[in-house]
Short mmCIF file of C-alpha atoms and ligand atoms in Angstrom, two decimals:
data_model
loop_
_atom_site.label_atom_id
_atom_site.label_comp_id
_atom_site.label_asym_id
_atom_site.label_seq_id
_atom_site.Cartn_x
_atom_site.Cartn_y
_atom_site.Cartn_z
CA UNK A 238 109.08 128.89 171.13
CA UNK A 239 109.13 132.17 168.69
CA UNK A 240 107.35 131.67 165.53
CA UNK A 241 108.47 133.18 162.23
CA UNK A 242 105.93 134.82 160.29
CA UNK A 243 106.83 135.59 156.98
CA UNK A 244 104.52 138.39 155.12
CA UNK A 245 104.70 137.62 151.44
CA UNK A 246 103.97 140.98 149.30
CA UNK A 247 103.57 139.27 146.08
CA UNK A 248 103.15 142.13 143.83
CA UNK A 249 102.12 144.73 145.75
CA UNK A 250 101.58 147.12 146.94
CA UNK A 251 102.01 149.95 143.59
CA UNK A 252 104.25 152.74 145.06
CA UNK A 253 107.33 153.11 147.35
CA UNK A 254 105.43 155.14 149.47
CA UNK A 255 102.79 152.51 150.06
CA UNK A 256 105.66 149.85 150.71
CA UNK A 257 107.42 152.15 153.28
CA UNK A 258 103.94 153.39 155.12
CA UNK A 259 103.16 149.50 155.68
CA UNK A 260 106.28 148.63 156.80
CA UNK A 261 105.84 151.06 159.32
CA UNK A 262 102.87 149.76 160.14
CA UNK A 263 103.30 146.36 160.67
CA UNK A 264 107.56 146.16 161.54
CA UNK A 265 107.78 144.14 164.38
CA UNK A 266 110.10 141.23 165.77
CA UNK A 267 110.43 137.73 164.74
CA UNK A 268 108.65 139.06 161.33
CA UNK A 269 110.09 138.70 157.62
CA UNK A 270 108.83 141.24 155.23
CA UNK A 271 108.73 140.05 151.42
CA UNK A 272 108.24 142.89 149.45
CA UNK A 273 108.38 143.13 145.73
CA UNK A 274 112.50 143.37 144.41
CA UNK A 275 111.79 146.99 143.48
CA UNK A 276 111.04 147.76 147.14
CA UNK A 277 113.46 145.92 148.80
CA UNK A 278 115.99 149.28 149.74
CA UNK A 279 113.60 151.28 151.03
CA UNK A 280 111.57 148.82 153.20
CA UNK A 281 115.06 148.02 154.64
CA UNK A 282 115.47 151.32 155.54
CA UNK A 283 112.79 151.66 157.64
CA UNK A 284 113.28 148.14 159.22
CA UNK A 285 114.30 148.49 162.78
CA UNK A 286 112.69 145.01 164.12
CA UNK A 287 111.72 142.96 161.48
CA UNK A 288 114.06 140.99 158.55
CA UNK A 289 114.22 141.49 155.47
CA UNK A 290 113.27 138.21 152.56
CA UNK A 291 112.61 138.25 148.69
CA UNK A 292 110.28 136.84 146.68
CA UNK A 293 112.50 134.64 144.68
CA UNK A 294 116.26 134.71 143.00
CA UNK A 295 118.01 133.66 139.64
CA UNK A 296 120.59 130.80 140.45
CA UNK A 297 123.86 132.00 138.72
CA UNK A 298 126.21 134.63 140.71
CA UNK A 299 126.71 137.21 137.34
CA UNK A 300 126.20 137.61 133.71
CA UNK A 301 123.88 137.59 130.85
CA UNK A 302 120.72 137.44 132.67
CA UNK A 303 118.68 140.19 130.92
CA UNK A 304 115.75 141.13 133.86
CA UNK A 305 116.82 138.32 136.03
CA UNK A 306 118.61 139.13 140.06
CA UNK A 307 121.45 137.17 141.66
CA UNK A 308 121.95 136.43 145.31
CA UNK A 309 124.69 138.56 145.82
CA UNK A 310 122.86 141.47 144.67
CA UNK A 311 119.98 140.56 147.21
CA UNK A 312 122.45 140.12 149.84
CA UNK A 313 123.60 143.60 149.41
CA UNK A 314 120.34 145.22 150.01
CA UNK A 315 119.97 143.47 153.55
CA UNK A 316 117.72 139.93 152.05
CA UNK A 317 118.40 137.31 154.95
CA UNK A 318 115.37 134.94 153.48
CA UNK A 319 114.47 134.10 150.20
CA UNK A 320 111.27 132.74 149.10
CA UNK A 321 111.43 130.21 146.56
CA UNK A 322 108.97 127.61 144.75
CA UNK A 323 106.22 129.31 145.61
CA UNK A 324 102.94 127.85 143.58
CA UNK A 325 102.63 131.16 141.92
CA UNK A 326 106.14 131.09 140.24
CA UNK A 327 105.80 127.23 139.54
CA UNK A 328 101.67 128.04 137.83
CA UNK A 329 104.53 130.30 135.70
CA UNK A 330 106.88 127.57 134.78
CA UNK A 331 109.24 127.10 137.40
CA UNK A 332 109.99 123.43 137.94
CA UNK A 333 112.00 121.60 140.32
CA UNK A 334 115.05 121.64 138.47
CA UNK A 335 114.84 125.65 138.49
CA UNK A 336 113.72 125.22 142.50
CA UNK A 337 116.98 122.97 143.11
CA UNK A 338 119.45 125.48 141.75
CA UNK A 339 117.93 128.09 143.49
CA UNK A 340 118.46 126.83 146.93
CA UNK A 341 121.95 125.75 146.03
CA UNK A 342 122.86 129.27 145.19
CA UNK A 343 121.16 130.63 148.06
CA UNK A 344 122.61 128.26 151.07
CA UNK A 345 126.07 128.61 149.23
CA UNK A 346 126.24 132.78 149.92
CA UNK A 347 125.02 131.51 153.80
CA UNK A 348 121.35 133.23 152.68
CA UNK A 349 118.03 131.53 154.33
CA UNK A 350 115.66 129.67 151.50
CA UNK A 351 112.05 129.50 152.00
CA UNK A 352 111.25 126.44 150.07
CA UNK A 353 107.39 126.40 149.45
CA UNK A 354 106.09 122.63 148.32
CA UNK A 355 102.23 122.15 148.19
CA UNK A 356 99.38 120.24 146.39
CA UNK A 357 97.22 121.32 143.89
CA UNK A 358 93.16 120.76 143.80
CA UNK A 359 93.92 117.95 141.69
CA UNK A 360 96.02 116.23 143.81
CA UNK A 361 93.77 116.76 146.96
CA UNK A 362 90.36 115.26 144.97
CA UNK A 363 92.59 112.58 143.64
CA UNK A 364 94.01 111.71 147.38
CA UNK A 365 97.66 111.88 146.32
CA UNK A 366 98.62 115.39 148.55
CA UNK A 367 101.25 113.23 149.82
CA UNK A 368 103.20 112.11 146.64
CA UNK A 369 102.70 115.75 145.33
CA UNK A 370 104.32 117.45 147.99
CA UNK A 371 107.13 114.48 148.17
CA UNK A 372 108.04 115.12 144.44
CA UNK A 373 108.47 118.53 145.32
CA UNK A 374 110.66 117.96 148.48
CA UNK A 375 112.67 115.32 147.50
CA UNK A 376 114.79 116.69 145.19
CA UNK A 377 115.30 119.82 147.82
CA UNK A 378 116.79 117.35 149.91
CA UNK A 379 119.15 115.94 147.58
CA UNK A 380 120.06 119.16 146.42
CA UNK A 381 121.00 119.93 150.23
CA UNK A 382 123.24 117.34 151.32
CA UNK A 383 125.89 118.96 150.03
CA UNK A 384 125.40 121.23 152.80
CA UNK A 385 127.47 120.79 155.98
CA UNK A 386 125.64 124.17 157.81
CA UNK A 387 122.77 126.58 156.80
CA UNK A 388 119.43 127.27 157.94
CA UNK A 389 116.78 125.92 155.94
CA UNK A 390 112.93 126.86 156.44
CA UNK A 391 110.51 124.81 154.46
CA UNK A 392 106.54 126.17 153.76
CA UNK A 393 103.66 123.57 153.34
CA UNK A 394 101.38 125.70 151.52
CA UNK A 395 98.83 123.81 149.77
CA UNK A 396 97.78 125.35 146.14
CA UNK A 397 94.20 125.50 146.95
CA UNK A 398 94.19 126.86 150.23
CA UNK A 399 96.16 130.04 149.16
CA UNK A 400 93.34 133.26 149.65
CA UNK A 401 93.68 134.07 145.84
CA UNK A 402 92.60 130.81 144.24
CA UNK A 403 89.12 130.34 143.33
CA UNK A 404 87.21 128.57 146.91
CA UNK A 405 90.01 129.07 148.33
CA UNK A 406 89.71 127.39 152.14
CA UNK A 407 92.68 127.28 154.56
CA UNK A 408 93.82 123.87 155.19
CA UNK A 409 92.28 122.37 158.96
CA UNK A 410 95.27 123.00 161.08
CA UNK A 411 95.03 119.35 162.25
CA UNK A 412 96.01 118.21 158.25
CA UNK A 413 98.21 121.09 157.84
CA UNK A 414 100.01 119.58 161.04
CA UNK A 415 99.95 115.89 159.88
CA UNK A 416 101.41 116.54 156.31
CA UNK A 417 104.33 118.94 158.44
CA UNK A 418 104.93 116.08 160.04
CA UNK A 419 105.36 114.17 157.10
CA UNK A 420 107.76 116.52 155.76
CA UNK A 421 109.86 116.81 159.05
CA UNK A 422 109.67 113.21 159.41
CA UNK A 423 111.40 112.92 155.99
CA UNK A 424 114.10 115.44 155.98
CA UNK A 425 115.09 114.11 159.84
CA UNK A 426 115.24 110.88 158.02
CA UNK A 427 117.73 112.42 155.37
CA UNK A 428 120.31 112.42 157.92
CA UNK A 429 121.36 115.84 156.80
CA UNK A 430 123.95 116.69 159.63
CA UNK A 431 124.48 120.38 160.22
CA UNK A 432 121.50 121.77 159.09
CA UNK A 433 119.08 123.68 160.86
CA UNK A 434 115.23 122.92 159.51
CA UNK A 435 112.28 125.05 160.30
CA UNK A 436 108.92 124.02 158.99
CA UNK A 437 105.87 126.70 158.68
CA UNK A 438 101.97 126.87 156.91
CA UNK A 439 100.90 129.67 154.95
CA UNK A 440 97.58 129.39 152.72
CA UNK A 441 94.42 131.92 153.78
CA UNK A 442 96.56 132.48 157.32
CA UNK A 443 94.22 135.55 158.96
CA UNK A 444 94.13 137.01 162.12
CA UNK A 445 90.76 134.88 163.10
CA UNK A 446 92.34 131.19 161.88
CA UNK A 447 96.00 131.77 162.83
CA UNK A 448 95.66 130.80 166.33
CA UNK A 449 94.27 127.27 165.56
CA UNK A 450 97.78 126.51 163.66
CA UNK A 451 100.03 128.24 165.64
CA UNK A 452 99.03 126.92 168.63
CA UNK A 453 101.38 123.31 167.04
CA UNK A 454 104.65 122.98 168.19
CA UNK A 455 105.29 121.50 164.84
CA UNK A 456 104.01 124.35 162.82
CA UNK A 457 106.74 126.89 163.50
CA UNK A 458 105.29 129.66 161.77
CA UNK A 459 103.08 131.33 158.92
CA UNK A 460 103.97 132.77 154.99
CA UNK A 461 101.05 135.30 154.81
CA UNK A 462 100.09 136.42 151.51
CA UNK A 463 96.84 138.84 151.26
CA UNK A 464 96.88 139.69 155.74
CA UNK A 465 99.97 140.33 155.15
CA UNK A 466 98.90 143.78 153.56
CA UNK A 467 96.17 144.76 156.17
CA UNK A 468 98.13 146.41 159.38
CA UNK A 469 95.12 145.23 162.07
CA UNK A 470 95.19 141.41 160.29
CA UNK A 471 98.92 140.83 160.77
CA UNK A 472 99.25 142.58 164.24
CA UNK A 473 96.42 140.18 165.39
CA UNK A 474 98.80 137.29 163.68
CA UNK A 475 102.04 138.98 165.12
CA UNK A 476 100.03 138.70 168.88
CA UNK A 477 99.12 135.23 168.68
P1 PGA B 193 97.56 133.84 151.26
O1 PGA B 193 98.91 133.60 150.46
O2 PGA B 193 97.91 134.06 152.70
O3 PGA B 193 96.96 135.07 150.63
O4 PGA B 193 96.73 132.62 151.07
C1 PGA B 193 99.92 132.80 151.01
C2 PGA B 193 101.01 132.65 150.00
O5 PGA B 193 100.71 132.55 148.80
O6 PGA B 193 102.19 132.62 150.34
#
């Protein structure tokens, strides 16, 4: 089976020039460049394998929305993915109301959300990873069985295994596995007919460690953050 790999950007890199020169770099099949919104024409102009995502989306189609980007607009530049909930927006704020809107407005325009749900440190000392990532995912699922088709990928990325926090470890494949299970096991449970689900890992995902989750059936992919911006580290990932 293909895996996706999804390279999240986050805020980098500076210039256009930079974004361009690394998509050139690392454009390949079956991957999903994330760069930051100002970015997001020019990368897809030099696109000729890879797909094009975003980093996030406001939920309502026009208005007064001083600074904030609809999914029409992101449609229009070529965005076939759309990251949202990722730990770094919801350290910022977002909560799962904000999350639950999002992915409304993006199935509804036929768009592809990335929904990341993960555990904080806190959770993980206190043994309650599960219940943290099930508040998270629960009202996701809600939110989609209103849904009668769309394709729907969903990113266990636990908060302390992502490369930038402080210790940051990736998660042992074998747990990473187990809680994807838990998720899958969930949303098959949901019943939610139509649907296409697609379940990945990202969190310190290198070229070294990326084998040893990849080689899962039920991890389906990767959302690389900081490898993501070194050409050799994703090509290794992009091999495996
Ligand atoms: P990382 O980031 O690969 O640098 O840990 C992953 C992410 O935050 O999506």
């Amino acid at each position: 089976m293909k895996k996706i790999i999804i390279a999240n950007w986050k805020m980098n890199p500076d210039t256009e020039l930079e974004a361009v020169s690394l998509t050139q770099k690392i454009d390949s099949e079956n991957l999903i460049i994330a760069p930051p919104y100002p970015f997001l024409g020019a990368v897809r102009k030099s696109q000729k394998l890879s797909k094009l995502g975003a980093q996030d989306v406001f939920w309502e189609a026009k208005g007064a929305y001083t600074g904030e980007v609809s999914v029409t607009q992101l449609k229009s530049l070529g965005v076939q993915y759309i990251v949202l909930g990722h730990s770094e927006r919801r350290i910022l704020g977002e909560t799962n109301d904000a999350v639950v809107k999002k992915v409304k407005a993006v199935v509804s325009l036929g768009l592809i959300p990335v929904i990341c749900i993960g555990d904080g440190l806190s959770d993980k000392i206190a043994g309650r990873s599960e219940v943290a990532v099930m508040d998270q995912l629960m009202p996701t699922i809600e939110a989609l069985k209103s849904f009668k088709s769309g394709k729907i990928i969903f990113a266990y990325e636990p908060v302390w295994a992502i490369s930038t926090q402080k210790d940051a470890k990736p998660d042992n494949p074998e747990n990473a596995r187990n809680m994807i299970l838990k998720i899958k096991n969930k949303v098959l449970d949901e019943g939610l007919k139509g649907l296409e689900f697609h379940f990945i890992y990202g969190g310190s995902v290198n070229g070294l460690n990326a084998g040893g989750f990849l080689k899962y059936d039920e991890i389906e992919g990767a959302l690389v953050g900081g490898a993501s911006l070194k050409p050799d580290e994703l090509t290794r990932i992009l091999k495996i």
